[in-house]
PDB file of C-alpha atoms in Angstrom:
ATOM      1  CA  MET A   1      90.894  50.070 112.708  1.00 38.00           C
ATOM      2  CA  VAL A   2      87.519  50.902 114.267  1.00 34.00           C
ATOM      3  CA  LEU A   3      88.513  54.518 114.815  1.00 35.00           C
ATOM      4  CA  GLY A   4      89.789  54.695 111.276  1.00 38.00           C
ATOM      5  CA  THR A   5      86.528  53.292 109.947  1.00 33.00           C
ATOM      6  CA  LEU A   6      84.500  55.747 112.000  1.00 35.00           C
ATOM      7  CA  GLY A   7      86.672  58.580 110.741  1.00 39.00           C
ATOM      8  CA  LEU A   8      86.113  57.559 107.156  1.00 34.00           C
ATOM      9  CA  GLY A   9      82.395  57.242 107.862  1.00 36.00           C
ATOM     10  CA  ALA A  10      82.230  60.761 109.277  1.00 37.00           C
ATOM     11  CA  LEU A  11      84.190  62.074 106.334  1.00 36.00           C
ATOM     12  CA  GLY A  12      81.725  60.366 104.026  1.00 37.00           C
ATOM     13  CA  VAL A  13      78.780  62.048 105.752  1.00 35.00           C
ATOM     14  CA  LEU A  14      80.425  65.457 105.520  1.00 39.00           C
ATOM     15  CA  ALA A  15      81.412  64.947 101.903  1.00 39.00           C
ATOM     16  CA  ALA A  16      78.117  63.431 100.748  1.00 39.00           C
ATOM     17  CA  PRO A  17      76.208  66.621  99.866  1.00 43.00           C
ATOM     18  CA  PRO A  18      79.061  68.165  97.792  1.00 46.00           C
ATOM     19  CA  LEU A  19      79.752  64.813  96.130  1.00 42.00           C
ATOM     20  CA  GLN A  20      76.064  64.352  95.354  1.00 42.00           C
ATOM     21  CA  ARG A  21      75.840  67.818  93.827  1.00 46.00           C
ATOM     22  CA  GLY A  22      78.984  67.155  91.829  1.00 49.00           C
ATOM     23  CA  LEU A  23      77.658  63.838  90.558  1.00 47.00           C
ATOM     24  CA  GLU A  24      74.318  65.387  89.574  1.00 48.00           C
ATOM     25  CA  SER A  25      76.140  68.201  87.722  1.00 50.00           C
ATOM     26  CA  PHE A  26      78.339  65.661  85.933  1.00 50.00           C
ATOM     27  CA  LEU A  27      75.367  63.526  84.897  1.00 48.00           C
ATOM     28  CA  ALA A  28      73.466  66.587  83.712  1.00 48.00           C
ATOM     29  CA  ALA A  29      76.356  67.682  81.508  1.00 50.00           C
ATOM     30  CA  ALA A  30      76.933  64.151  80.245  1.00 49.00           C
ATOM     31  CA  SER A  31      73.280  63.581  79.409  1.00 45.00           C
ATOM     32  CA  ASP A  32      73.193  66.750  77.305  1.00 45.00           C
ATOM     33  CA  LYS A  33      75.844  65.192  75.055  1.00 47.00           C
ATOM     34  CA  ASP A  34      74.608  61.594  75.123  1.00 43.00           C
ATOM     35  CA  PRO A  35      72.347  60.654  72.184  1.00 41.00           C
ATOM     36  CA  THR A  36      72.033  57.045  73.420  1.00 38.00           C
ATOM     37  CA  GLY A  37      70.282  57.810  76.701  1.00 41.00           C
ATOM     38  CA  LEU A  38      72.607  55.400  78.556  1.00 40.00           C
ATOM     39  CA  THR A  39      73.568  58.062  81.105  1.00 42.00           C
ATOM     40  CA  ASP A  40      69.983  57.925  82.339  1.00 43.00           C
ATOM     41  CA  LEU A  41      70.682  54.429  83.675  1.00 41.00           C
ATOM     42  CA  LEU A  42      73.486  55.572  85.986  1.00 44.00           C
ATOM     43  CA  PRO A  43      72.622  55.717  89.707  1.00 41.00           C
ATOM     44  CA  ASN A  44      72.970  59.109  91.370  1.00 44.00           C
ATOM     45  CA  GLY A  45      72.372  58.467  95.034  1.00 39.00           C
ATOM     46  CA  GLY A  46      68.637  59.034  95.053  1.00 42.00           C
ATOM     47  CA  GLY A  47      68.697  62.300  93.127  1.00 69.00           C
ATOM     48  CA  PHE A  48      67.173  63.208  89.792  1.00 71.00           C
ATOM     49  CA  ARG A  49      67.515  61.099  86.664  1.00 67.00           C
ATOM     50  CA  TYR A  50      68.246  63.014  83.470  1.00 65.00           C
ATOM     51  CA  TYR A  51      65.998  61.981  80.613  1.00 66.00           C
ATOM     52  CA  SER A  52      64.890  63.138  77.190  1.00 76.00           C
ATOM     53  CA  VAL A  53      62.780  61.376  74.586  1.00 85.00           C
ATOM     54  CA  THR A  54      64.851  62.901  71.765  1.00 79.00           C
ATOM     55  CA  SER A  55      68.520  62.549  70.875  1.00 78.00           C
ATOM     56  CA  SER A  56      69.169  66.254  71.477  1.00 85.00           C
ATOM     57  CA  VAL A  57      67.336  69.351  72.657  1.00 91.00           C
ATOM     58  CA  PRO A  58      68.131  72.909  71.537  1.00 90.00           C
ATOM     59  CA  ARG A  59      69.062  75.415  74.206  1.00 94.00           C
ATOM     60  CA  LYS A  60      66.922  78.490  74.773  1.00 94.00           C
ATOM     61  CA  GLY A  61      67.704  81.620  76.745  1.00 94.00           C
ATOM     62  CA  PRO A  62      66.466  85.172  77.377  1.00 95.00           C
ATOM     63  CA  ALA A  63      67.082  86.222  73.772  1.00 96.00           C
ATOM     64  CA  ASP A  64      65.103  83.485  72.017  1.00 96.00           C
ATOM     65  CA  TYR A  65      62.767  81.823  74.519  1.00 98.00           C
ATOM     66  CA  ARG A  66      59.020  82.311  74.036  1.00 98.00           C
ATOM     67  CA  LEU A  67      56.038  80.671  75.744  1.00 98.00           C
ATOM     68  CA  THR A  68      52.846  80.898  73.704  1.00 98.00           C
ATOM     69  CA  VAL A  69      49.347  80.688  75.145  1.00 98.00           C
ATOM     70  CA  GLY A  70      46.571  80.042  72.655  1.00 98.00           C
ATOM     71  CA  GLY A  71      43.717  77.807  71.583  1.00 98.00           C
ATOM     72  CA  LEU A  72      40.263  78.461  73.043  1.00 98.00           C
ATOM     73  CA  VAL A  73      41.165  81.825  74.560  1.00 98.00           C
ATOM     74  CA  ASP A  74      40.159  85.421  73.902  1.00 98.00           C
ATOM     75  CA  ARG A  75      43.640  86.913  74.270  1.00 98.00           C
ATOM     76  CA  PRO A  76      46.461  84.749  72.877  1.00 98.00           C
ATOM     77  CA  ALA A  77      49.855  85.754  74.193  1.00 98.00           C
ATOM     78  CA  ALA A  78      53.582  85.118  73.880  1.00 98.00           C
ATOM     79  CA  TYR A  79      55.754  85.521  76.980  1.00 98.00           C
ATOM     80  CA  THR A  80      59.476  86.125  77.108  1.00 98.00           C
ATOM     81  CA  LEU A  81      61.533  85.012  80.092  1.00 98.00           C
ATOM     82  CA  ALA A  82      61.529  88.603  81.322  1.00 98.00           C
ATOM     83  CA  ASP A  83      57.733  88.701  81.045  1.00 98.00           C
ATOM     84  CA  LEU A  84      57.365  85.544  83.119  1.00 98.00           C
ATOM     85  CA  ARG A  85      59.841  86.697  85.749  1.00 98.00           C
ATOM     86  CA  ALA A  86      57.932  89.956  86.135  1.00 98.00           C
ATOM     87  CA  LEU A  87      54.720  88.145  87.101  1.00 98.00           C
ATOM     88  CA  PRO A  88      53.862  87.138  90.698  1.00 98.00           C
ATOM     89  CA  GLN A  89      55.923  84.124  91.722  1.00 98.00           C
ATOM     90  CA  THR A  90      54.824  81.158  93.856  1.00 98.00           C
ATOM     91  CA  ARG A  91      57.210  78.834  95.723  1.00 98.00           C
ATOM     92  CA  LEU A  92      56.306  75.224  96.491  1.00 97.00           C
ATOM     93  CA  VAL A  93      58.362  72.636  98.374  1.00 97.00           C
ATOM     94  CA  ARG A  94      57.197  69.094  97.668  1.00 96.00           C
ATOM     95  CA  ASP A  95      58.578  65.637  97.034  1.00 95.00           C
ATOM     96  CA  VAL A  96      59.196  64.820  93.385  1.00 95.00           C
ATOM     97  CA  GLN A  97      58.035  61.293  92.554  1.00 94.00           C
ATOM     98  CA  CYS A  98      58.841  59.502  89.303  1.00 93.00           C
ATOM     99  CA  VAL A  99      56.565  56.714  88.162  1.00 93.00           C
ATOM    100  CA  THR A 100      59.657  54.509  87.781  1.00 89.00           C
ATOM    101  CA  GLY A 101      60.146  54.609  91.555  1.00 89.00           C
ATOM    102  CA  TRP A 102      62.780  57.205  92.433  1.00 89.00           C
ATOM    103  CA  ARG A 103      61.843  60.113  94.683  1.00 92.00           C
ATOM    104  CA  VAL A 104      63.544  63.404  95.586  1.00 93.00           C
ATOM    105  CA  PRO A 105      62.134  64.811  98.843  1.00 94.00           C
ATOM    106  CA  ASP A 106      61.515  68.457  99.736  1.00 95.00           C
ATOM    107  CA  THR A 107      62.312  69.955  96.337  1.00 95.00           C
ATOM    108  CA  PRO A 108      61.629  73.693  95.947  1.00 97.00           C
ATOM    109  CA  PHE A 109      60.050  74.949  92.724  1.00 98.00           C
ATOM    110  CA  GLU A 110      59.244  78.578  91.919  1.00 98.00           C
ATOM    111  CA  GLY A 111      57.267  80.077  89.087  1.00 98.00           C
ATOM    112  CA  VAL A 112      53.988  81.497  87.855  1.00 98.00           C
ATOM    113  CA  ARG A 113      50.763  79.736  88.676  1.00 98.00           C
ATOM    114  CA  LEU A 114      49.333  78.306  85.474  1.00 98.00           C
ATOM    115  CA  SER A 115      45.908  79.617  86.496  1.00 98.00           C
ATOM    116  CA  LEU A 116      47.240  83.179  86.291  1.00 98.00           C
ATOM    117  CA  LEU A 117      48.253  82.725  82.637  1.00 98.00           C
ATOM    118  CA  LEU A 118      44.920  81.088  81.832  1.00 98.00           C
ATOM    119  CA  ASP A 119      42.981  83.932  83.455  1.00 98.00           C
ATOM    120  CA  ALA A 120      45.056  86.501  81.579  1.00 98.00           C
ATOM    121  CA  ALA A 121      44.275  84.736  78.297  1.00 98.00           C
ATOM    122  CA  GLY A 122      40.530  84.550  78.955  1.00 98.00           C
ATOM    123  CA  VAL A 123      39.456  80.918  78.636  1.00 98.00           C
ATOM    124  CA  ARG A 124      36.400  80.563  76.423  1.00 98.00           C
ATOM    125  CA  PRO A 125      33.211  78.675  77.340  1.00 96.00           C
ATOM    126  CA  GLY A 126      33.375  75.062  76.259  1.00 94.00           C
ATOM    127  CA  ALA A 127      37.076  74.673  77.037  1.00 98.00           C
ATOM    128  CA  LYS A 128      37.795  71.568  79.097  1.00 98.00           C
ATOM    129  CA  ALA A 129      41.534  70.920  78.984  1.00 98.00           C
ATOM    130  CA  VAL A 130      45.005  72.333  78.452  1.00 98.00           C
ATOM    131  CA  ARG A 131      47.674  70.830  76.196  1.00 98.00           C
ATOM    132  CA  PHE A 132      51.394  71.486  76.695  1.00 98.00           C
ATOM    133  CA  THR A 133      54.058  71.261  73.998  1.00 97.00           C
ATOM    134  CA  CYS A 134      57.820  71.472  74.312  1.00 97.00           C
ATOM    135  CA  PHE A 135      60.687  72.818  72.233  1.00 95.00           C
ATOM    136  CA  ASP A 136      62.348  69.406  72.087  1.00 93.00           C
ATOM    137  CA  GLY A 137      59.866  68.867  69.259  1.00 92.00           C
ATOM    138  CA  ALA A 138      58.429  65.610  70.638  1.00 92.00           C
ATOM    139  CA  TYR A 139      57.115  65.786  74.187  1.00 94.00           C
ATOM    140  CA  SER A 140      53.569  66.815  75.084  1.00 96.00           C
ATOM    141  CA  GLU A 141      51.252  66.631  78.070  1.00 97.00           C
ATOM    142  CA  SER A 142      47.672  67.506  79.019  1.00 98.00           C
ATOM    143  CA  LEU A 143      45.622  68.381  82.080  1.00 98.00           C
ATOM    144  CA  THR A 144      41.930  68.947  82.522  1.00 98.00           C
ATOM    145  CA  LEU A 145      41.050  72.603  83.013  1.00 98.00           C
ATOM    146  CA  ASP A 146      40.211  71.974  86.665  1.00 98.00           C
ATOM    147  CA  GLN A 147      43.574  70.293  87.221  1.00 98.00           C
ATOM    148  CA  ALA A 148      45.397  73.102  85.424  1.00 98.00           C
ATOM    149  CA  ARG A 149      43.799  75.709  87.685  1.00 98.00           C
ATOM    150  CA  ARG A 150      45.070  74.092  90.889  1.00 98.00           C
ATOM    151  CA  ALA A 151      47.237  76.306  93.085  1.00 97.00           C
ATOM    152  CA  ASP A 152      50.021  73.672  93.019  1.00 97.00           C
ATOM    153  CA  VAL A 153      50.501  73.699  89.237  1.00 98.00           C
ATOM    154  CA  LEU A 154      53.246  76.065  88.109  1.00 98.00           C
ATOM    155  CA  VAL A 155      54.964  77.307  85.014  1.00 98.00           C
ATOM    156  CA  ALA A 156      58.292  76.885  86.781  1.00 98.00           C
ATOM    157  CA  LEU A 157      61.361  79.081  86.318  1.00 98.00           C
ATOM    158  CA  ARG A 158      63.417  77.923  89.292  1.00 98.00           C
ATOM    159  CA  MET A 159      64.164  74.630  91.031  1.00 96.00           C
ATOM    160  CA  GLN A 160      66.227  73.963  94.156  1.00 94.00           C
ATOM    161  CA  ASP A 161      66.560  77.733  94.633  1.00 96.00           C
ATOM    162  CA  LYS A 162      68.290  78.409  91.332  1.00 96.00           C
ATOM    163  CA  ASP A 163      67.217  79.096  87.768  1.00 97.00           C
ATOM    164  CA  LEU A 164      66.142  75.975  85.897  1.00 96.00           C
ATOM    165  CA  GLY A 165      69.086  74.523  84.009  1.00 93.00           C
ATOM    166  CA  HIS A 166      68.820  72.930  80.593  1.00 93.00           C
ATOM    167  CA  ALA A 167      69.033  69.341  81.903  1.00 90.00           C
ATOM    168  CA  HIS A 168      66.105  69.970  84.236  1.00 92.00           C
ATOM    169  CA  GLY A 169      63.934  71.320  81.428  1.00 95.00           C
ATOM    170  CA  GLY A 170      64.929  74.969  81.564  1.00 96.00           C
ATOM    171  CA  PRO A 171      64.561  77.735  81.109  1.00 98.00           C
ATOM    172  CA  VAL A 172      60.853  76.963  81.734  1.00 98.00           C
ATOM    173  CA  ARG A 173      59.040  73.748  82.560  1.00 98.00           C
ATOM    174  CA  LEU A 174      55.655  72.698  83.816  1.00 98.00           C
ATOM    175  CA  TYR A 175      55.449  71.564  87.445  1.00 98.00           C
ATOM    176  CA  VAL A 176      52.391  69.545  88.518  1.00 98.00           C
ATOM    177  CA  ALA A 177      53.120  68.945  92.199  1.00 97.00           C
ATOM    178  CA  PRO A 178      50.566  66.216  93.073  1.00 97.00           C
ATOM    179  CA  MET A 179      51.181  64.054  89.989  1.00 97.00           C
ATOM    180  CA  TYR A 180      53.953  61.756  88.831  1.00 96.00           C
ATOM    181  CA  PHE A 181      56.815  63.706  87.333  1.00 95.00           C
ATOM    182  CA  TYR A 182      56.131  62.785  83.707  1.00 95.00           C
ATOM    183  CA  LYS A 183      53.263  65.299  83.841  1.00 97.00           C
ATOM    184  CA  SER A 184      55.764  68.095  84.589  1.00 97.00           C
ATOM    185  CA  ALA A 185      56.815  68.612  80.979  1.00 96.00           C
ATOM    186  CA  LYS A 186      60.358  69.900  80.446  1.00 96.00           C
ATOM    187  CA  TRP A 187      61.376  72.611  77.934  1.00 96.00           C
ATOM    188  CA  LEU A 188      57.869  74.070  77.886  1.00 98.00           C
ATOM    189  CA  SER A 189      57.070  76.207  74.853  1.00 98.00           C
ATOM    190  CA  GLY A 190      53.307  76.056  74.253  1.00 98.00           C
ATOM    191  CA  ILE A 191      50.106  76.142  76.292  1.00 98.00           C
ATOM    192  CA  THR A 192      46.965  75.442  74.267  1.00 98.00           C
ATOM    193  CA  VAL A 193      43.462  75.468  75.724  1.00 98.00           C
ATOM    194  CA  THR A 194      41.426  72.687  74.102  1.00 98.00           C
ATOM    195  CA  GLY A 195      37.931  71.214  74.038  1.00 98.00           C
ATOM    196  CA  ASP A 196      39.074  67.799  75.257  1.00 97.00           C
ATOM    197  CA  VAL A 197      42.078  66.181  76.906  1.00 97.00           C
ATOM    198  CA  VAL A 198      44.685  65.179  74.331  1.00 95.00           C
ATOM    199  CA  PRO A 199      46.805  62.248  75.558  1.00 96.00           C
ATOM    200  CA  GLY A 200      50.474  63.188  75.983  1.00 95.00           C
ATOM    201  CA  TYR A 201      53.666  61.457  74.942  1.00 95.00           C
ATOM    202  CA  TRP A 202      53.665  58.813  77.705  1.00 94.00           C
ATOM    203  CA  GLU A 203      49.883  58.409  77.828  1.00 96.00           C
ATOM    204  CA  LYS A 204      50.053  57.239  74.231  1.00 95.00           C
ATOM    205  CA  ARG A 205      52.474  54.604  75.472  1.00 94.00           C
ATOM    206  CA  GLY A 206      50.278  53.276  78.266  1.00 95.00           C
ATOM    207  CA  TYR A 207      50.728  55.665  81.197  1.00 96.00           C
ATOM    208  CA  ASP A 208      47.644  56.990  82.995  1.00 97.00           C
ATOM    209  CA  ILE A 209      46.281  60.352  81.845  1.00 97.00           C
ATOM    210  CA  ASP A 210      45.396  61.234  85.435  1.00 96.00           C
ATOM    211  CA  ALA A 211      48.718  60.667  87.169  1.00 97.00           C
ATOM    212  CA  TRP A 212      48.000  61.314  90.863  1.00 97.00           C
ATOM    213  CA  VAL A 213      50.865  60.054  93.001  1.00 97.00           C
ATOM    214  CA  GLY A 214      49.765  56.920  94.838  1.00 93.00           C
ATOM    215  CA  ARG A 215      46.470  56.633  92.969  1.00 92.00           C
ATOM    216  CA  SER A 216      47.507  55.835  89.414  1.00 96.00           C
ATOM    217  CA  ASN A 217      49.734  53.683  87.228  1.00 96.00           C
ATOM    218  CA  GLY A 218      49.290  50.748  89.608  1.00 95.00           C
ATOM    219  CA  ARG A 219      51.561  52.300  92.259  1.00 94.00           C
ATOM    220  CA  ASP A 220      50.970  52.939  95.949  1.00 92.00           C
ATOM    221  CA  ASP A 221      53.536  55.679  96.659  1.00 94.00           C
ATOM    222  CA  GLU A 222      52.837  58.180  99.402  1.00 92.00           C
ATOM    223  CA  PRO A 223      51.164  61.356  98.023  1.00 90.00           C
ATOM    224  CA  THR A 224      53.404  64.380  97.478  1.00 82.00           C
ATOM    225  CA  SER A 225      50.930  66.865  98.918  1.00 65.00           C
TER     226      SER A 225
END
């Protein structure tokens, strides 16, 4: 009996990574088709939770995706996926921390530093913040200009060493490494340089505007950087 139990335990250890990946893939597919949001309540072994604030989100790909950069800039722009992929890419490996408590350690993200897009657009004097909008039609976020220029803030195209899937906010999302994950807006479609910080979707519902991990929202989590 003991040997049998140990054998099953070893099998469980060996099978855990494939099973975890399979479960995450299943939940991602299920959440895409679930207008109730109930799939977000399912446990997934410490991995990502799949969440949207709308009942459905359109899919975008190379043919129809555009990321606009505008507002208080000298050179507004619109980037295709090919345009973004052609720019210098940065890879970061950090823990992802949700303000609800779950954490995914050592998660790789790759993409274009937000500061590069801001420099290319030519930020005008008097600008103080950046607002982000998403093609789900509802979500938004903001950072101060100083926060947006940090080297660990990306317009992300890849996560976990593969292209961003739809459930994870693809094809392009914001990634703000040192802040709680609600700042990393999924399905990113617009970057607007503004005169002041505009509270985002969750800030309007009581979350902190400055969402540093371990220093905001009444939590004491370990920092991610």
